[in-house]
Short mmCIF file of C-alpha atoms in Angstrom, two decimals:
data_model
loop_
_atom_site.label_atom_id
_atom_site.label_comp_id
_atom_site.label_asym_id
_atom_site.label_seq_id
_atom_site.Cartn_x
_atom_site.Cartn_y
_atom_site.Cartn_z
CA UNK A 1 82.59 -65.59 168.52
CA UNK A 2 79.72 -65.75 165.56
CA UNK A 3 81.18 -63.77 162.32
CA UNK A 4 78.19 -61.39 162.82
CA UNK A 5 79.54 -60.43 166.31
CA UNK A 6 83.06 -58.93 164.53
CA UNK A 7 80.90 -56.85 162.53
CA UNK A 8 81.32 -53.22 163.59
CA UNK A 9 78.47 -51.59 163.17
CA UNK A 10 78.14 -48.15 161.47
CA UNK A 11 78.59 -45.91 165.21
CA UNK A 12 81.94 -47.52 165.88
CA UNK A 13 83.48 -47.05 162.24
CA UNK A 14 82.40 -43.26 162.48
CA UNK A 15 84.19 -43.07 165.88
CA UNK A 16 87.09 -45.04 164.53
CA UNK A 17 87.37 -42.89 161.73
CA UNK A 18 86.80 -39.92 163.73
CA UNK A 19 89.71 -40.38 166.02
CA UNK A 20 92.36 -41.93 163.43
CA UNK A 21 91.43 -38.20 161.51
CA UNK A 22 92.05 -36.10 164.69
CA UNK A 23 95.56 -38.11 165.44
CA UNK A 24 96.66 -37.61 161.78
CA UNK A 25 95.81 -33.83 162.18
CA UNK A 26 98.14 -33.72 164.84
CA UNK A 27 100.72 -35.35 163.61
CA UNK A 28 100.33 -32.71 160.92
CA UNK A 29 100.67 -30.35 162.61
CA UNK A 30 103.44 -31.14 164.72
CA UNK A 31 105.04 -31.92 161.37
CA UNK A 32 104.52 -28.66 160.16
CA UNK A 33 106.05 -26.70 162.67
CA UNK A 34 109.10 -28.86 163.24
CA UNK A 35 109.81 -27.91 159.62
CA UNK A 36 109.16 -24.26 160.17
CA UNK A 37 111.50 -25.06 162.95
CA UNK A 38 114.60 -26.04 160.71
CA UNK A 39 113.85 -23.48 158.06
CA UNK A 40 116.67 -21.03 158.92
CA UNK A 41 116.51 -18.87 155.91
CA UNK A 42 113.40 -16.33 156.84
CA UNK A 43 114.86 -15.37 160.08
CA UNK A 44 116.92 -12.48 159.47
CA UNK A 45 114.47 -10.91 157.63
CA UNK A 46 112.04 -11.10 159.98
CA UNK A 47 114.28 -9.74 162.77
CA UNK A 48 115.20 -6.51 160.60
CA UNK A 49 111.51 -5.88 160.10
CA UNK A 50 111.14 -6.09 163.77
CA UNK A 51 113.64 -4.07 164.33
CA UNK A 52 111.51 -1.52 162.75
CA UNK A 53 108.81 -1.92 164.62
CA UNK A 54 107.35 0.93 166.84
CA UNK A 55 105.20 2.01 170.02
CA UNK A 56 101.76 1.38 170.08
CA UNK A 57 100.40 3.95 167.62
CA UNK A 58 97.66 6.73 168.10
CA UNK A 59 94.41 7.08 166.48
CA UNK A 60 94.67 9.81 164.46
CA UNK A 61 91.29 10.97 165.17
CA UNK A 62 91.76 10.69 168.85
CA UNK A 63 93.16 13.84 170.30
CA UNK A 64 96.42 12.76 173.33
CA UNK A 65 96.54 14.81 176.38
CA UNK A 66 99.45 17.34 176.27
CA UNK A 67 100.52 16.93 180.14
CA UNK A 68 101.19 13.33 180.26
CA UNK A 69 101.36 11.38 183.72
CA UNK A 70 104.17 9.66 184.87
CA UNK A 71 102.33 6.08 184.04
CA UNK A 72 101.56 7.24 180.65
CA UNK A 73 105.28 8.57 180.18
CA UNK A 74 106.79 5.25 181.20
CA UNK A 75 104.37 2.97 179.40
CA UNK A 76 105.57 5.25 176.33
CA UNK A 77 109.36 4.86 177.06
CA UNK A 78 108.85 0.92 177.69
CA UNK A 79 106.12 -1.70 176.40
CA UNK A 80 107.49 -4.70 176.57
CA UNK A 81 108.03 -7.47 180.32
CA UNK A 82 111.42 -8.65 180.30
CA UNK A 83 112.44 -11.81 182.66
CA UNK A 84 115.95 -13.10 182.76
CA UNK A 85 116.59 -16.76 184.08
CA UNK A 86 119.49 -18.93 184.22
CA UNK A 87 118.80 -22.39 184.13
CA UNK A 88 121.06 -25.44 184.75
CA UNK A 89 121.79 -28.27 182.77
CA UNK A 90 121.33 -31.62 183.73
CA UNK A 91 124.93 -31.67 185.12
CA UNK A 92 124.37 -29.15 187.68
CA UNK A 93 126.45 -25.99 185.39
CA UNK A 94 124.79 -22.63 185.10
CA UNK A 95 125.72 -22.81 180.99
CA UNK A 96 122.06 -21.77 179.92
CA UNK A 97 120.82 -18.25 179.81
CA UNK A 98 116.97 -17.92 178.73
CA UNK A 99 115.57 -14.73 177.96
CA UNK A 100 111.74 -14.56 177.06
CA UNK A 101 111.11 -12.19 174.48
CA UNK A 102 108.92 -11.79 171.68
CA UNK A 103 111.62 -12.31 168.61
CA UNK A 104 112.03 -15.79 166.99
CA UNK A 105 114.70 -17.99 168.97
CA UNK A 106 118.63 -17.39 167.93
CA UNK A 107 121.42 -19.99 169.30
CA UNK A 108 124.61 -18.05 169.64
CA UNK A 109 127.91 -19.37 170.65
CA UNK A 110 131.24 -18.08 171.49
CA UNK A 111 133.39 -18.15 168.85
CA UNK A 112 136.89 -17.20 167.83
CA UNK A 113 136.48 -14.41 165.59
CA UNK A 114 139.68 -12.35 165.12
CA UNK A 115 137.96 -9.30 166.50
CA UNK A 116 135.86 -10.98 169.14
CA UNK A 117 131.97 -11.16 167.92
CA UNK A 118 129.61 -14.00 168.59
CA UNK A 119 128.67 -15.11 165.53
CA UNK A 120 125.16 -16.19 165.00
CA UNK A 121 125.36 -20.28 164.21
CA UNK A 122 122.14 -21.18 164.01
CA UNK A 123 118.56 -19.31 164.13
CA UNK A 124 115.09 -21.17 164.30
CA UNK A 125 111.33 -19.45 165.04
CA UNK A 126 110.17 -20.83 167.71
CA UNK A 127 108.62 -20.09 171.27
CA UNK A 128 109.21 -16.59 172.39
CA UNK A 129 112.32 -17.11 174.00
CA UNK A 130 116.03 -15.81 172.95
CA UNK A 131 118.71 -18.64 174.08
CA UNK A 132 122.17 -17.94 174.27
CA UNK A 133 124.48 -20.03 174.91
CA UNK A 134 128.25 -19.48 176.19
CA UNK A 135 131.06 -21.91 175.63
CA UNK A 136 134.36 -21.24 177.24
CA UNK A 137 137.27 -23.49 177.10
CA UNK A 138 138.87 -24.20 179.90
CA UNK A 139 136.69 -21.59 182.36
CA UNK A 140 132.88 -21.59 183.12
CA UNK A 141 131.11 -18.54 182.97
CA UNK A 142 128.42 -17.26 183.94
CA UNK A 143 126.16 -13.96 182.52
CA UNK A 144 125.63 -12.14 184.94
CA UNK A 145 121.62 -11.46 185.23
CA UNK A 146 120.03 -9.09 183.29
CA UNK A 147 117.84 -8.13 186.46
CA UNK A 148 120.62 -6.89 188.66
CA UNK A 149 121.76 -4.42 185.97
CA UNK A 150 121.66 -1.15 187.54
CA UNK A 151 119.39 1.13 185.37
CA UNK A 152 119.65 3.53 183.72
CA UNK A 153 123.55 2.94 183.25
CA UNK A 154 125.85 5.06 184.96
CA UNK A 155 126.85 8.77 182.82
CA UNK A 156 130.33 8.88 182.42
CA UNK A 157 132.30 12.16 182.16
CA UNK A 158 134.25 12.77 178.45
CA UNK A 159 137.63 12.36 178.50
CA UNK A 160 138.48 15.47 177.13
CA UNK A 161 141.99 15.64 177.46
CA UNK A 162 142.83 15.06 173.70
CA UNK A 163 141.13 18.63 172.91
CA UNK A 164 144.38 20.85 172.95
CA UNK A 165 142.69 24.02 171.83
CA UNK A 166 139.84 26.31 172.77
CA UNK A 167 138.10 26.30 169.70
CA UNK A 168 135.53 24.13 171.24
CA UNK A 169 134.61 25.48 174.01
CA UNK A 170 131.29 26.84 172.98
CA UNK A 171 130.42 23.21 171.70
CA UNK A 172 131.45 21.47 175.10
CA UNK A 173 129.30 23.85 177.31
CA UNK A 174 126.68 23.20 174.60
CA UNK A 175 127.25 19.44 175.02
CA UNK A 176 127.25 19.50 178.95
CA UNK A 177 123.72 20.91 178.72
CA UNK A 178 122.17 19.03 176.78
CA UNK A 179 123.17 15.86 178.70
CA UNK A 180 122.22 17.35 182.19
CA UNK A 181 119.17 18.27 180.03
CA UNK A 182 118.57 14.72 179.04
CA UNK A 183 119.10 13.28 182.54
CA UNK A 184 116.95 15.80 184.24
CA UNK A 185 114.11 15.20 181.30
CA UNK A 186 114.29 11.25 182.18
CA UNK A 187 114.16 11.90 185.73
CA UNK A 188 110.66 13.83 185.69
CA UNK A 189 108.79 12.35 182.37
CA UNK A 190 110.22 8.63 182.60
CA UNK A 191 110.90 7.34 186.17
CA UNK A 192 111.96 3.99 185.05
CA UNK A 193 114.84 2.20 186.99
CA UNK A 194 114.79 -1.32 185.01
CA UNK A 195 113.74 -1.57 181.31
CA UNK A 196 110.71 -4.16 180.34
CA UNK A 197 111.89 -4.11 176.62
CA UNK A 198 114.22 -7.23 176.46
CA UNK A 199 117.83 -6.25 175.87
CA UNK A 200 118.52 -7.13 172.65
CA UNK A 201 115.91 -4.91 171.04
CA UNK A 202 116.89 -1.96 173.16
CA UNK A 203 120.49 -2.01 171.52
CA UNK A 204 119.87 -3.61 167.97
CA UNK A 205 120.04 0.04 166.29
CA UNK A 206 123.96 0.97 168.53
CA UNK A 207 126.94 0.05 165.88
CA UNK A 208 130.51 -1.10 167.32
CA UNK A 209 133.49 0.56 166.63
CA UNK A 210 136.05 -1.92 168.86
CA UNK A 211 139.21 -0.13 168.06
CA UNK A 212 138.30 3.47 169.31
CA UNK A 213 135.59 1.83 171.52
CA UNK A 214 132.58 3.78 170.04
CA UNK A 215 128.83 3.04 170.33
CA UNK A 216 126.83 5.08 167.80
CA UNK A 217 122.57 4.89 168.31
CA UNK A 218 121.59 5.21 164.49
CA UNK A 219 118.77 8.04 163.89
CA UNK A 220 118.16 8.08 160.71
CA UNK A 221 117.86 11.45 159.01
CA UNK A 222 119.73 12.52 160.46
CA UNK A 223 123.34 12.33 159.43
CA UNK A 224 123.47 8.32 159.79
CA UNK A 225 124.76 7.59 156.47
CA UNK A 226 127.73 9.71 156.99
CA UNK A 227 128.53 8.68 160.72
CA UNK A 228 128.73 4.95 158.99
CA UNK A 229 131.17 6.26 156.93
CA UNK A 230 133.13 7.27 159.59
CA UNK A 231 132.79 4.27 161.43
CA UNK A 232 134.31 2.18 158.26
CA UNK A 233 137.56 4.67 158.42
CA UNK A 234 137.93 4.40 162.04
CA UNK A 235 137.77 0.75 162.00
CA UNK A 236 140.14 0.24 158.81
CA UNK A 237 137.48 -0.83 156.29
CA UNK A 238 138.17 1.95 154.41
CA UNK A 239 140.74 5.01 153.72
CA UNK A 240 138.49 8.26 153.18
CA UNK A 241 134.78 8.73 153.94
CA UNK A 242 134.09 10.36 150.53
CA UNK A 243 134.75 6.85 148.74
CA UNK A 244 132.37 5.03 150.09
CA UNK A 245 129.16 4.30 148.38
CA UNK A 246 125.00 4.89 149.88
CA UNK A 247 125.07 0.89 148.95
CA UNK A 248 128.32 -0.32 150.05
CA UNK A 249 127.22 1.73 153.74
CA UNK A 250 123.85 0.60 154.12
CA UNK A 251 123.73 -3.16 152.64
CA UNK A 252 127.37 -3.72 152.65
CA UNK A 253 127.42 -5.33 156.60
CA UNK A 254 130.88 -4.12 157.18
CA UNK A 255 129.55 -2.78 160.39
CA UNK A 256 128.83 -4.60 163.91
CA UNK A 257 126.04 -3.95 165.78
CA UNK A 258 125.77 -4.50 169.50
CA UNK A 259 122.76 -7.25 169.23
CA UNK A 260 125.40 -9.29 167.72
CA UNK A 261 127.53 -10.11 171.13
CA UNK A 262 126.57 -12.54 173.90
CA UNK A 263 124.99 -10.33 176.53
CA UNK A 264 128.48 -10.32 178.62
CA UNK A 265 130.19 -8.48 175.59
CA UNK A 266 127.09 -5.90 175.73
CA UNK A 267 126.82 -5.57 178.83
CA UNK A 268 130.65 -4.70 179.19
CA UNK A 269 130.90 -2.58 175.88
CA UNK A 270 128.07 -0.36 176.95
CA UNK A 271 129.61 0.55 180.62
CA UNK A 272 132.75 1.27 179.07
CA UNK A 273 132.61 2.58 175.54
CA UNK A 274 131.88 6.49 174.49
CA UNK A 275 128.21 6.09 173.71
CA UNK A 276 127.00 8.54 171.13
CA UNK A 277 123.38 9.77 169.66
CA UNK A 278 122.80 12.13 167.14
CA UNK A 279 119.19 13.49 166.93
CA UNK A 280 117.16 15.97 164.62
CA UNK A 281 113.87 17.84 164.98
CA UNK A 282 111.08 15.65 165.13
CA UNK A 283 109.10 17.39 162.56
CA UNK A 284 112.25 18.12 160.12
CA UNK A 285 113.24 14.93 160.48
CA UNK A 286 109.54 12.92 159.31
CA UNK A 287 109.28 15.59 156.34
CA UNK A 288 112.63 14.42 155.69
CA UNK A 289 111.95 10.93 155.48
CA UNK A 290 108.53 11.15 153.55
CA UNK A 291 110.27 12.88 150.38
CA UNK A 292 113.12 10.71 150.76
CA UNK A 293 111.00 7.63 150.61
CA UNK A 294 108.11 8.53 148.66
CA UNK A 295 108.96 11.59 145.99
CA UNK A 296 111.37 9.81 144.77
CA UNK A 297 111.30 6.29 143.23
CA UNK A 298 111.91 3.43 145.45
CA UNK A 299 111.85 -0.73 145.01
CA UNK A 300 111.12 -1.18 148.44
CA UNK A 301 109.12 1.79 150.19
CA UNK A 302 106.52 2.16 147.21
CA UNK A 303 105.16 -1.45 146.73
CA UNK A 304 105.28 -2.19 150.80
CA UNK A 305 104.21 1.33 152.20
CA UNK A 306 102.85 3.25 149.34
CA UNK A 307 100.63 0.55 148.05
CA UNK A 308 98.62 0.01 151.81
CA UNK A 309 98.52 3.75 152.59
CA UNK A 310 96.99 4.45 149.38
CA UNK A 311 94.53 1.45 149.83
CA UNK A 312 93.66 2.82 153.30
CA UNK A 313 93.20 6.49 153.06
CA UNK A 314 92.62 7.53 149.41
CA UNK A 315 89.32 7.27 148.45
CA UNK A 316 88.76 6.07 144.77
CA UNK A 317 92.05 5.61 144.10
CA UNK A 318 92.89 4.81 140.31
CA UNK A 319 94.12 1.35 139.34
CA UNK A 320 97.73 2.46 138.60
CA UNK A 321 98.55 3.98 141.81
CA UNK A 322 96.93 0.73 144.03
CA UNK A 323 99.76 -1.20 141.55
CA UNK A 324 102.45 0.24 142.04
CA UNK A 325 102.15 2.69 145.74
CA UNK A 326 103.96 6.06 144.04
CA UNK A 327 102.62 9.17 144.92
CA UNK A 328 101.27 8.95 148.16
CA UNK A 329 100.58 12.26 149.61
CA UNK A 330 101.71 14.01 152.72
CA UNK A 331 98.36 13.53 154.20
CA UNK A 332 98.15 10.25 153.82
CA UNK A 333 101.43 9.61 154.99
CA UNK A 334 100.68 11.39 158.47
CA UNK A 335 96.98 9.51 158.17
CA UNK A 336 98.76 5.90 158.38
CA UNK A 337 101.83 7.31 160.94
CA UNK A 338 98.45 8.48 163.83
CA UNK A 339 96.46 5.59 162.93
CA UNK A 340 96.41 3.66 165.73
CA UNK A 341 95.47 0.38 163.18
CA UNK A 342 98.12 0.72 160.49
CA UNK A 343 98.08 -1.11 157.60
CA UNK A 344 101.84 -1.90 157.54
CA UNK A 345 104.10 -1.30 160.38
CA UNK A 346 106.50 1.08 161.87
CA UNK A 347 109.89 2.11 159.74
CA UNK A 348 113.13 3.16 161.84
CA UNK A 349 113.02 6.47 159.20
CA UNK A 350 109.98 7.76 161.25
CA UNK A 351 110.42 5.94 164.27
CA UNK A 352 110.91 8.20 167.63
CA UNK A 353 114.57 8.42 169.17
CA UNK A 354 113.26 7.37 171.89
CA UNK A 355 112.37 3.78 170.94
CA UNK A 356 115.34 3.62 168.89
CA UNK A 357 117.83 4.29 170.66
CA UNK A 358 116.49 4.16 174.79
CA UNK A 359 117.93 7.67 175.99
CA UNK A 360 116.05 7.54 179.23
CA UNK A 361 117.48 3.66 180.32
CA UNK A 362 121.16 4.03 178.23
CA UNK A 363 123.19 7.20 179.18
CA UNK A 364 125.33 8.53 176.48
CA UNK A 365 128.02 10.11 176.66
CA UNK A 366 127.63 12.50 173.71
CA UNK A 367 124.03 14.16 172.57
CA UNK A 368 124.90 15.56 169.10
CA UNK A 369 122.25 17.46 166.95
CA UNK A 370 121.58 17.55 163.09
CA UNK A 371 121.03 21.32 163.36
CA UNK A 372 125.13 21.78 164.03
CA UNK A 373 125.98 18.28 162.57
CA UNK A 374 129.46 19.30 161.25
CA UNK A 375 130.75 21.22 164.62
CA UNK A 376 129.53 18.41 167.01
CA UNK A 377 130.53 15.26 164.79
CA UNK A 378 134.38 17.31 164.36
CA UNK A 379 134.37 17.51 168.17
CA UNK A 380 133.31 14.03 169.42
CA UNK A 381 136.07 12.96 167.10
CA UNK A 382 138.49 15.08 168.96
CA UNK A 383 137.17 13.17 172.25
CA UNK A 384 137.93 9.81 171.13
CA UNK A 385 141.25 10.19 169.38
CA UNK A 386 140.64 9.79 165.64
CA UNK A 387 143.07 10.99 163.28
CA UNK A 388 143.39 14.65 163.17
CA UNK A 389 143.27 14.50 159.33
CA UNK A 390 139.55 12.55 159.40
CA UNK A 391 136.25 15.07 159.27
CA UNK A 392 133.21 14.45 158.66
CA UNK A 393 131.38 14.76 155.41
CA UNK A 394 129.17 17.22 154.62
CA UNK A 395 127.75 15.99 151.70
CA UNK A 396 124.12 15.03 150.94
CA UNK A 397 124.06 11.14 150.58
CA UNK A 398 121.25 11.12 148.46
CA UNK A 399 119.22 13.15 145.70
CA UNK A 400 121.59 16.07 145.89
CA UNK A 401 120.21 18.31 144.05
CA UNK A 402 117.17 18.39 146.12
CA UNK A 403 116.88 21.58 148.80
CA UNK A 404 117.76 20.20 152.43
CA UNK A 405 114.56 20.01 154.58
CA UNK A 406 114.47 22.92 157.33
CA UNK A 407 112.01 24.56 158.94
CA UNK A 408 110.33 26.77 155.48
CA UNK A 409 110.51 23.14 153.92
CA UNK A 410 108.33 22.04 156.82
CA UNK A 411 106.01 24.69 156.98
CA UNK A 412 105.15 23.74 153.15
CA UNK A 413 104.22 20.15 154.00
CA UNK A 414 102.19 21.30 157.62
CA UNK A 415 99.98 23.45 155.52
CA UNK A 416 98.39 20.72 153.83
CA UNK A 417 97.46 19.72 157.18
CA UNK A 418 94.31 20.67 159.97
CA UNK A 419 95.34 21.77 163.36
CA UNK A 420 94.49 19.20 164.88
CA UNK A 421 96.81 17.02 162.48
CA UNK A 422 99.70 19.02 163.25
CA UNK A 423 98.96 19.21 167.26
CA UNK A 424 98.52 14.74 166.67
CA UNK A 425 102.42 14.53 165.04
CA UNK A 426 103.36 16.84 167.77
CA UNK A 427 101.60 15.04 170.24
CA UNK A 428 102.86 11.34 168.78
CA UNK A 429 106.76 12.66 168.74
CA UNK A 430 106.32 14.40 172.40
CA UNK A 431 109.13 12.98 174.46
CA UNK A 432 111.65 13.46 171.48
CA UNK A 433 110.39 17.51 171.87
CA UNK A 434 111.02 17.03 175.94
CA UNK A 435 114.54 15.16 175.78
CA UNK A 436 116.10 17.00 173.45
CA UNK A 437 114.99 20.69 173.78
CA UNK A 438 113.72 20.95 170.76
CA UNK A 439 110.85 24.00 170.46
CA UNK A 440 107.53 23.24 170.26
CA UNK A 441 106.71 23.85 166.86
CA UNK A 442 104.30 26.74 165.16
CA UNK A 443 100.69 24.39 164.90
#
């Protein structure tokens, strides 16, 4: 071959180059997500944030149909396709379980942990698929699958015979109604018999207490900081509910939450542990939240919410308040919660009961209500056998000196707002109004 022949000319080097490029983008690539892969240390964040995530929002400017259809209902109560498979491994044992979801891949494994919890070894983001896997020594067991769980769960009656007196009567036949209130509410607006919102979002708000076999649905605002508190005596983390600090119960991690067991231990705690919910007007409850996150200073809710909300919907807004998010408005606040393009996300503060805590799919045992907080909270501990000397706190966990929101409070904040507003916050907290009997309030 002549040394002119071995000369590339100009087409081939361009195509050579061309394609070495493309391969070394690749390998890039793949690179750069293998490392994303091993970076373990985002994860947790991430998952509380989704955790906090909420239903499709409404356009605030787009009025909702009072009377709902049953389609509409359900695609309210769940929004999310759930499949359950077990796979085998290349030895022929049903050891896998692989549950496509939209949360960033966690590797459990069965541990043992003096008081039984799977304890989270490893977490990567990854494909949208949870994978658990269960180790037994000496046994082989298999999960049972997710899709032959009979939904809703089955209602259980209270074991009431630790109530001695007849002091609580009143509260019992109160109790009984709103639970047959509940189920009948389910039965007509939801119509679902097998969630599509993968398992371990539907229970990531329910705490564990193992030793009195309690699962509590946290609502916030209303009463959740206290019920921890009680949770931490019952389960021997400490000796008097009044001692415990707003930071030692809400970043302290003393507490379990059901997400935190292989699907087996779910699965078994929530058919056979007194499941509890405590709810609160809709309304009371979002007023509630908005001053306690934004009239008062705060290191998280100001520079995350504030700031975007008053990007968003305050026109001309100085320098000072696009810096630092404090004093966003009522207004604005309900502007962002309807807007059906948010700039930040859903918060569980403002989130609807029914997304946190599934009422229509997870029967509990106990419905209590904000509005007689102290009566109900005394009498489910009656129920399960806590000391007789434990009661639950009345205090105000936070700014104290500031008047409780009720219903005058409310009507304050609602006047700042149109009609149609108010009808829209209504409209977006609807099912709460229908499961739990709460009146439809003055618009």
């Amino acid at each position: 071959m002549q040394p002119s022949e071995m000369v590339m000319n100009p087409k081939q080097v361009f195509l050579s180059v061309l394609i070495f490029g493309v391969a070394g983008l690749l390998l890039f690539m793949y690179l750069q997500v293998w490392i994303e892969e091993q970076h373990t240390g985002r994860v947790e964040k991430k998952r509380e944030q989704k955790a906090t995530s909420g239903w499709e929002p409404v356009n605030y400017l787009q009025p909702i149909p009072r009377i709902m259809t049953r389609e509409q209902i359900r695609g309210h109560i769940t929004n999310q396709n759930l499949k359950f498979h077990i796979t085998e491994d290349p030895k022929g044992k049903k050891e896998n379980l692989l549950l496509n979801s939209e949360r960033p891949m966690r590797v459990f494994t069965k541990t043992s942990h003096s008081q039984g919890e799977d304890r989270v070894l490893g977490k990567t983001t990854g494909p949208p698929t949870i994978k658990l896997i269960a180790k037994h020594q000496g046994t082989r067991t298999v999960f049972k699958k997710f899709s032959e769980i009979k939904w809703p769960l089955d209602i259980h009656p209270l074991n009431k015979s630790l109530i001695k007196d007849n002091k609580w009567k009143e509260t019992d036949v109160a109790q009984e109604k709103r639970r047959s209130f509940l189920q009948e509410s389910c039965k007509k607006y939801g119509g679902v018999s097998r969630p599509q919102s993968h398992l371990f979002h539907m229970v990531s708000r329910i705490y564990v207490e193992d030793k009195h076999k309690i699962l509590y649905c946290e609502v916030p605002k209303a009463g959740c900081s206290n019920w921890k508190r009680i949770l931490m005596v019952l389960s021997g983390l400490a000796s008097s509910a009044y001692n415990i600090s707003h930071d030692a119960v809400h970043y302290g991690k003393h507490l379990k939450k059901l997400d935190s067991f292989d699907l087996k231990g779910i699965y078994t705690r929530l058919n056979t542990y007194t499941k509890a919910v405590f709810v609160r007007d809709p309304m009371e409850r979002l007023v509630s939240a908005f001053r306690d996150k934004f009239e008062h200073p705060n290191s998280y809710y100001h520079p995350v919410f504030g700031k975007a909300i008053i990007k968003k919907y305050r026109p001309n807004a100085c320098e000072e308040a696009l810096n630092n998010g404090s004093g966003v408005k009522f207004k604005e606040f309900v502007h962002y919660l309807l807007d059906s393009h948010r700039p930040v996300g859903m918060d569980i503060h403002w989130e609807k009961v029914s997304k946190l805590c599934y009422p229509c799919l997870i029967n509990y045992d106990f419905v209590g209500k904000f509005e007689t907080l102290e009566e109900d909270a005394n009498y489910f501990l009656q129920l399960i056998g806590a000391p007789k000397e434990l009661k639950f706190p009345n205090f105000k966990d936070r700014h104290s000196s500031d008047e409780r929101t009720n219903a005058q409070v409310v009507r304050q904040y609602l006047k700042d707002l149109t009609r149609t507003e108010r009808q829209l916050i209504y409209d977006f907290y609807d099912l709460d109004y229908l499961m739990f009997n709460y009146t439809t309030p003055f618009l």
